[in-house]
Short mmCIF file of C-alpha atoms in Angstrom, two decimals:
data_model
loop_
_atom_site.label_atom_id
_atom_site.label_comp_id
_atom_site.label_asym_id
_atom_site.label_seq_id
_atom_site.Cartn_x
_atom_site.Cartn_y
_atom_site.Cartn_z
CA MET A 1 14.82 -17.24 6.41
CA VAL A 2 11.91 -15.30 7.88
CA VAL A 3 12.88 -12.17 9.76
CA ASP A 4 10.53 -10.96 12.48
CA SER A 5 9.23 -7.41 12.77
CA THR A 6 11.74 -6.46 15.45
CA THR A 7 14.47 -6.95 12.85
CA LEU A 8 12.69 -4.54 10.53
CA LEU A 9 12.55 -1.92 13.25
CA LEU A 10 15.97 -2.23 14.79
CA SER A 11 18.62 -3.95 12.69
CA HIS A 12 18.59 -1.41 9.86
CA THR A 13 18.33 1.75 11.93
CA MET A 14 22.00 2.72 12.16
CA SER A 15 23.14 1.61 8.71
CA GLU A 16 20.23 3.16 6.86
CA SER A 17 19.46 6.32 8.81
CA THR A 18 21.31 8.59 6.38
CA THR A 19 19.74 6.93 3.36
CA SER A 20 16.27 7.18 4.91
CA GLN A 21 16.70 10.87 5.65
CA GLU A 22 17.79 11.61 2.11
CA ALA A 23 15.02 9.50 0.58
CA THR A 24 12.35 11.37 2.54
CA LYS A 25 13.81 14.88 2.65
CA ASN A 26 11.08 16.38 0.48
CA PHE A 27 8.45 14.52 2.48
CA ALA A 28 9.53 15.90 5.84
CA LEU A 29 7.20 18.90 5.86
CA ARG A 30 4.19 16.69 5.15
CA ARG A 31 4.77 14.02 7.79
CA ARG A 32 2.81 15.77 10.50
CA ASP A 33 -0.22 15.95 8.22
CA PHE A 34 -0.13 12.20 7.52
CA SER A 35 -1.82 10.45 10.46
CA ILE A 36 -0.86 6.81 11.09
CA LEU A 37 -2.29 3.97 13.16
CA VAL A 38 0.11 1.11 13.90
CA ALA A 39 -1.57 -2.31 14.18
CA GLN A 40 0.89 -5.08 15.07
CA SER A 41 0.34 -8.43 16.76
CA GLU A 42 3.18 -8.06 19.30
CA VAL A 43 3.03 -5.32 21.94
CA PHE A 44 6.79 -4.71 21.90
CA ASN A 45 7.02 -4.41 18.13
CA CYS A 46 3.98 -2.16 18.04
CA GLU A 47 5.45 0.20 20.63
CA VAL A 48 8.89 0.27 19.02
CA LEU A 49 7.53 1.04 15.56
CA SER A 50 5.21 3.72 16.93
CA GLN A 51 8.05 5.41 18.81
CA LEU A 52 10.38 5.19 15.84
CA LEU A 53 7.85 6.89 13.58
CA LYS A 54 7.19 9.60 16.15
CA GLU A 55 10.92 10.31 16.39
CA GLN A 56 10.98 10.70 12.61
CA GLY A 57 8.23 13.31 12.78
CA TYR A 58 5.24 11.19 11.77
CA ASN A 59 1.83 11.79 13.32
CA VAL A 60 1.13 8.46 15.05
CA VAL A 61 -2.42 8.75 16.37
CA GLY A 62 -2.63 5.32 17.96
CA ARG A 63 -1.44 1.74 18.16
CA ALA A 64 -3.30 -1.55 18.48
CA VAL A 65 -2.45 -5.21 18.98
CA GLU A 66 -5.95 -6.66 18.58
CA MET A 67 -8.27 -6.48 15.59
CA GLU A 68 -11.34 -5.12 17.38
CA ASP A 69 -9.27 -2.34 18.94
CA THR A 70 -7.86 -1.56 15.48
CA LEU A 71 -11.35 -1.24 14.03
CA GLN A 72 -12.55 0.95 16.89
CA GLN A 73 -9.59 3.31 16.58
CA ILE A 74 -10.08 3.62 12.83
CA ARG A 75 -13.69 4.64 13.37
CA VAL A 76 -12.89 7.13 16.11
CA LYS A 77 -9.56 8.60 15.00
CA ARG A 78 -9.99 8.33 11.21
CA PRO A 79 -6.25 7.85 10.48
CA GLN A 80 -5.11 8.46 6.94
CA CYS A 81 -3.01 5.30 7.03
CA VAL A 82 -2.95 1.99 8.92
CA ILE A 83 0.11 -0.28 8.99
CA LEU A 84 -1.77 -3.57 9.29
CA GLU A 85 0.26 -6.66 10.13
CA ALA A 86 -1.17 -9.68 8.31
CA GLU A 87 -0.56 -11.91 11.33
CA ILE A 88 -2.65 -9.75 13.65
CA SER A 89 -5.92 -11.14 12.36
CA GLY A 90 -5.74 -13.13 9.15
CA GLN A 91 -9.05 -13.03 7.32
CA ARG A 92 -10.55 -10.54 9.78
CA GLY A 93 -8.01 -7.94 8.69
CA PHE A 94 -9.17 -8.23 5.09
CA ASP A 95 -12.77 -7.93 6.25
CA ILE A 96 -11.91 -4.65 7.95
CA VAL A 97 -10.25 -3.25 4.83
CA GLN A 98 -13.31 -4.15 2.79
CA GLU A 99 -15.66 -2.71 5.42
CA MET A 100 -13.80 0.60 5.52
CA GLN A 101 -13.86 0.85 1.74
CA GLN A 102 -17.60 0.18 1.61
CA SER A 103 -18.14 2.83 4.30
CA ASN A 104 -16.20 5.35 2.16
CA TYR A 105 -13.52 5.85 4.79
CA GLN A 106 -10.44 7.54 3.35
CA THR A 107 -8.04 5.37 5.38
CA LYS A 108 -5.30 3.71 3.32
CA PHE A 109 -3.96 0.34 4.41
CA ILE A 110 -0.37 -0.86 4.21
CA LEU A 111 0.07 -4.63 4.56
CA TYR A 112 3.06 -5.84 6.56
CA THR A 113 3.89 -9.53 6.79
CA SER A 114 6.63 -11.54 8.46
CA LYS A 115 5.30 -15.03 7.68
CA PRO A 116 5.01 -15.79 3.96
CA ASP A 117 1.60 -17.08 2.88
CA LEU A 118 0.96 -17.11 -0.86
CA ARG A 119 -2.84 -17.31 -0.56
CA MET A 120 -2.93 -14.39 1.83
CA ILE A 121 -0.64 -12.31 -0.38
CA ALA A 122 -2.63 -13.09 -3.53
CA LYS A 123 -5.86 -12.02 -1.86
CA ALA A 124 -4.32 -8.87 -0.41
CA MET A 125 -3.13 -7.78 -3.84
CA GLN A 126 -6.73 -7.87 -5.05
CA MET A 127 -8.23 -6.02 -2.08
CA GLY A 128 -7.11 -2.45 -2.34
CA PHE A 129 -4.09 -2.26 -0.05
CA PHE A 130 -1.92 0.72 -0.96
CA GLY A 131 1.38 -0.66 0.29
CA PHE A 132 3.10 -4.02 0.70
CA LEU A 133 6.03 -4.55 3.09
CA TYR A 134 7.97 -7.64 4.17
CA ALA A 135 9.94 -8.25 7.36
CA SER A 136 13.31 -8.04 5.60
CA ASP A 137 12.67 -4.45 4.46
CA GLY A 138 14.70 -1.64 5.94
CA LEU A 139 13.55 1.74 7.19
CA ASP A 140 14.17 3.40 3.84
CA GLU A 141 11.53 1.12 2.30
CA LEU A 142 9.07 2.03 5.06
CA TYR A 143 9.55 5.76 4.50
CA ARG A 144 9.33 5.47 0.71
CA CYS A 145 6.12 3.51 1.18
CA PHE A 146 4.60 6.32 3.27
CA GLN A 147 5.67 8.89 0.72
CA THR A 148 4.11 6.98 -2.18
CA VAL A 149 0.91 6.08 -0.33
CA SER A 150 0.37 9.64 0.93
CA ALA A 151 0.52 10.81 -2.69
CA GLY A 152 -2.16 8.29 -3.70
CA GLY A 153 0.13 5.67 -5.24
CA CYS A 154 0.63 1.99 -4.44
CA TYR A 155 3.98 0.74 -3.16
CA TYR A 156 5.61 -2.70 -3.46
CA SER A 157 8.82 -2.97 -1.43
CA ASN A 158 11.94 -4.78 -2.59
CA GLY A 159 11.47 -7.36 0.17
CA PHE A 160 7.89 -8.01 -0.86
CA MET A 161 8.86 -8.39 -4.51
CA GLY A 162 11.61 -10.80 -3.47
CA LEU A 163 9.03 -12.79 -1.52
CA LEU A 164 6.86 -13.08 -4.62
CA LYS A 165 9.84 -14.21 -6.66
CA ASN A 166 10.58 -16.95 -4.11
CA PHE A 167 7.00 -18.15 -4.54
CA GLY A 168 7.60 -18.45 -8.26
CA VAL A 169 5.36 -15.49 -9.08
CA GLU A 170 6.39 -13.43 -12.08
CA VAL A 171 7.96 -10.27 -10.67
CA LEU A 172 7.63 -6.83 -12.18
CA SER A 173 10.71 -5.02 -13.37
CA ASP A 174 11.82 -2.02 -11.33
CA THR A 175 10.66 0.27 -14.13
CA THR A 176 7.18 -1.21 -14.28
CA ARG A 177 6.90 -1.27 -10.50
CA ASN A 178 7.77 2.43 -10.34
CA GLU A 179 5.17 3.14 -13.01
CA LEU A 180 2.44 1.37 -11.05
CA ASN A 181 3.49 3.22 -7.90
CA ARG A 182 2.36 6.43 -9.62
CA LEU A 183 -1.24 5.25 -9.94
CA SER A 184 -3.92 5.87 -7.35
CA ASN A 185 -6.10 3.03 -6.13
CA ARG A 186 -9.00 4.16 -8.35
CA GLU A 187 -6.70 4.41 -11.37
CA LYS A 188 -5.50 0.86 -10.76
CA GLU A 189 -9.11 -0.26 -10.56
CA VAL A 190 -9.85 1.40 -13.90
CA LEU A 191 -6.75 -0.14 -15.47
CA ARG A 192 -7.80 -3.57 -14.20
CA MET A 193 -11.21 -3.11 -15.81
CA ILE A 194 -9.56 -2.06 -19.06
CA ALA A 195 -7.42 -5.21 -18.92
CA ASN A 196 -10.65 -7.21 -18.55
CA GLY A 197 -12.00 -5.64 -21.74
CA SER A 198 -14.35 -3.02 -20.30
CA THR A 199 -15.18 0.03 -22.41
CA ALA A 200 -15.33 3.58 -21.03
CA ASN A 201 -19.14 3.34 -20.90
CA GLU A 202 -18.97 0.06 -18.99
CA ILE A 203 -16.39 1.47 -16.57
CA ALA A 204 -18.61 4.49 -15.94
CA ASP A 205 -21.66 2.28 -15.26
CA GLN A 206 -19.81 -0.10 -12.94
CA LEU A 207 -18.13 2.66 -10.93
CA GLY A 208 -21.12 5.00 -10.87
CA ILE A 209 -19.23 7.84 -12.57
CA SER A 210 -19.82 9.84 -15.75
CA TYR A 211 -18.52 8.76 -19.12
CA ARG A 212 -16.29 11.87 -19.21
CA THR A 213 -14.78 11.01 -15.83
CA ALA A 214 -14.03 7.48 -17.05
CA VAL A 215 -12.32 8.88 -20.14
CA ASN A 216 -10.33 11.32 -18.01
CA HIS A 217 -9.16 8.44 -15.84
CA LYS A 218 -7.88 6.65 -18.93
CA VAL A 219 -6.07 9.78 -20.13
CA HIS A 220 -4.45 10.36 -16.72
CA ILE A 221 -3.39 6.71 -16.44
CA ALA A 222 -1.78 6.75 -19.88
CA LYS A 223 0.03 9.96 -18.99
CA LYS A 224 1.35 8.61 -15.68
CA LEU A 225 2.53 5.42 -17.41
CA GLU A 226 4.15 7.50 -20.15
CA LEU A 227 2.20 5.71 -22.87
CA SER A 228 1.76 7.42 -26.23
CA SER A 229 -2.02 6.94 -26.24
CA CYS A 230 -4.92 5.32 -24.39
CA ARG A 231 -4.98 2.60 -27.04
CA GLN A 232 -1.93 1.07 -25.36
CA LEU A 233 -3.73 0.64 -22.04
CA PRO A 234 -5.35 -2.77 -22.72
CA ARG A 235 -2.03 -4.45 -23.56
CA TYR A 236 -0.27 -2.78 -20.65
CA GLY A 237 -3.08 -3.68 -18.25
CA ILE A 238 -3.01 -7.34 -19.26
CA SER A 239 0.75 -7.52 -18.69
CA VAL A 240 0.45 -6.26 -15.09
CA LYS A 241 -3.00 -7.62 -14.24
CA ASN A 242 -1.78 -9.68 -11.29
CA TYR A 243 -0.49 -6.51 -9.62
CA LEU A 244 -3.65 -4.44 -9.95
#
């Protein structure tokens, strides 16, 4: 059963408030420095989520219910994060993510969906979103997502992973998912290139970076994944390629 975004915002508030506070205790001092734009298709849901985040100490710099307004606010306010509801725009939302990346904006996008669409999800997972949330997720998932994304990692919620499983998509184990959450977007891009067979020289050429920087990326990725050496990266990358 599909749960709408109001359920995400309201039904879990009382039962999970203590858990959410504990899960984000160490993140509390950093919330004000993490600016957020809320882009939802329904005015009520947008306002409720914005208010809820403000009450939790997050720096909500704006809210939008239309795609053009979302784009304008990103350009003017330069939020560090946008919670972008898939249903607000469909393809146009993906165009905006791509446009912001090409313009070297530092904004990180979190995809939220309440209506399962396998094609949309598959494309989103290849586009550079930093977080993935589903309507059945509780507030603790939302806060953990912010914490991971603010640190440069990529977050897949339990609800989102359950959605993939229902689609028959092979789902990562909790251990592997936590490992991938440690990687930045650029590190995931490098790992994806490694999985495709690219050498350090080829990675450097394609990304416009030095050979040494490419090698350092490989070393840092292996360290974050707790691999014994960089030689294990190709096999690891192939096994998680669909999630990179």
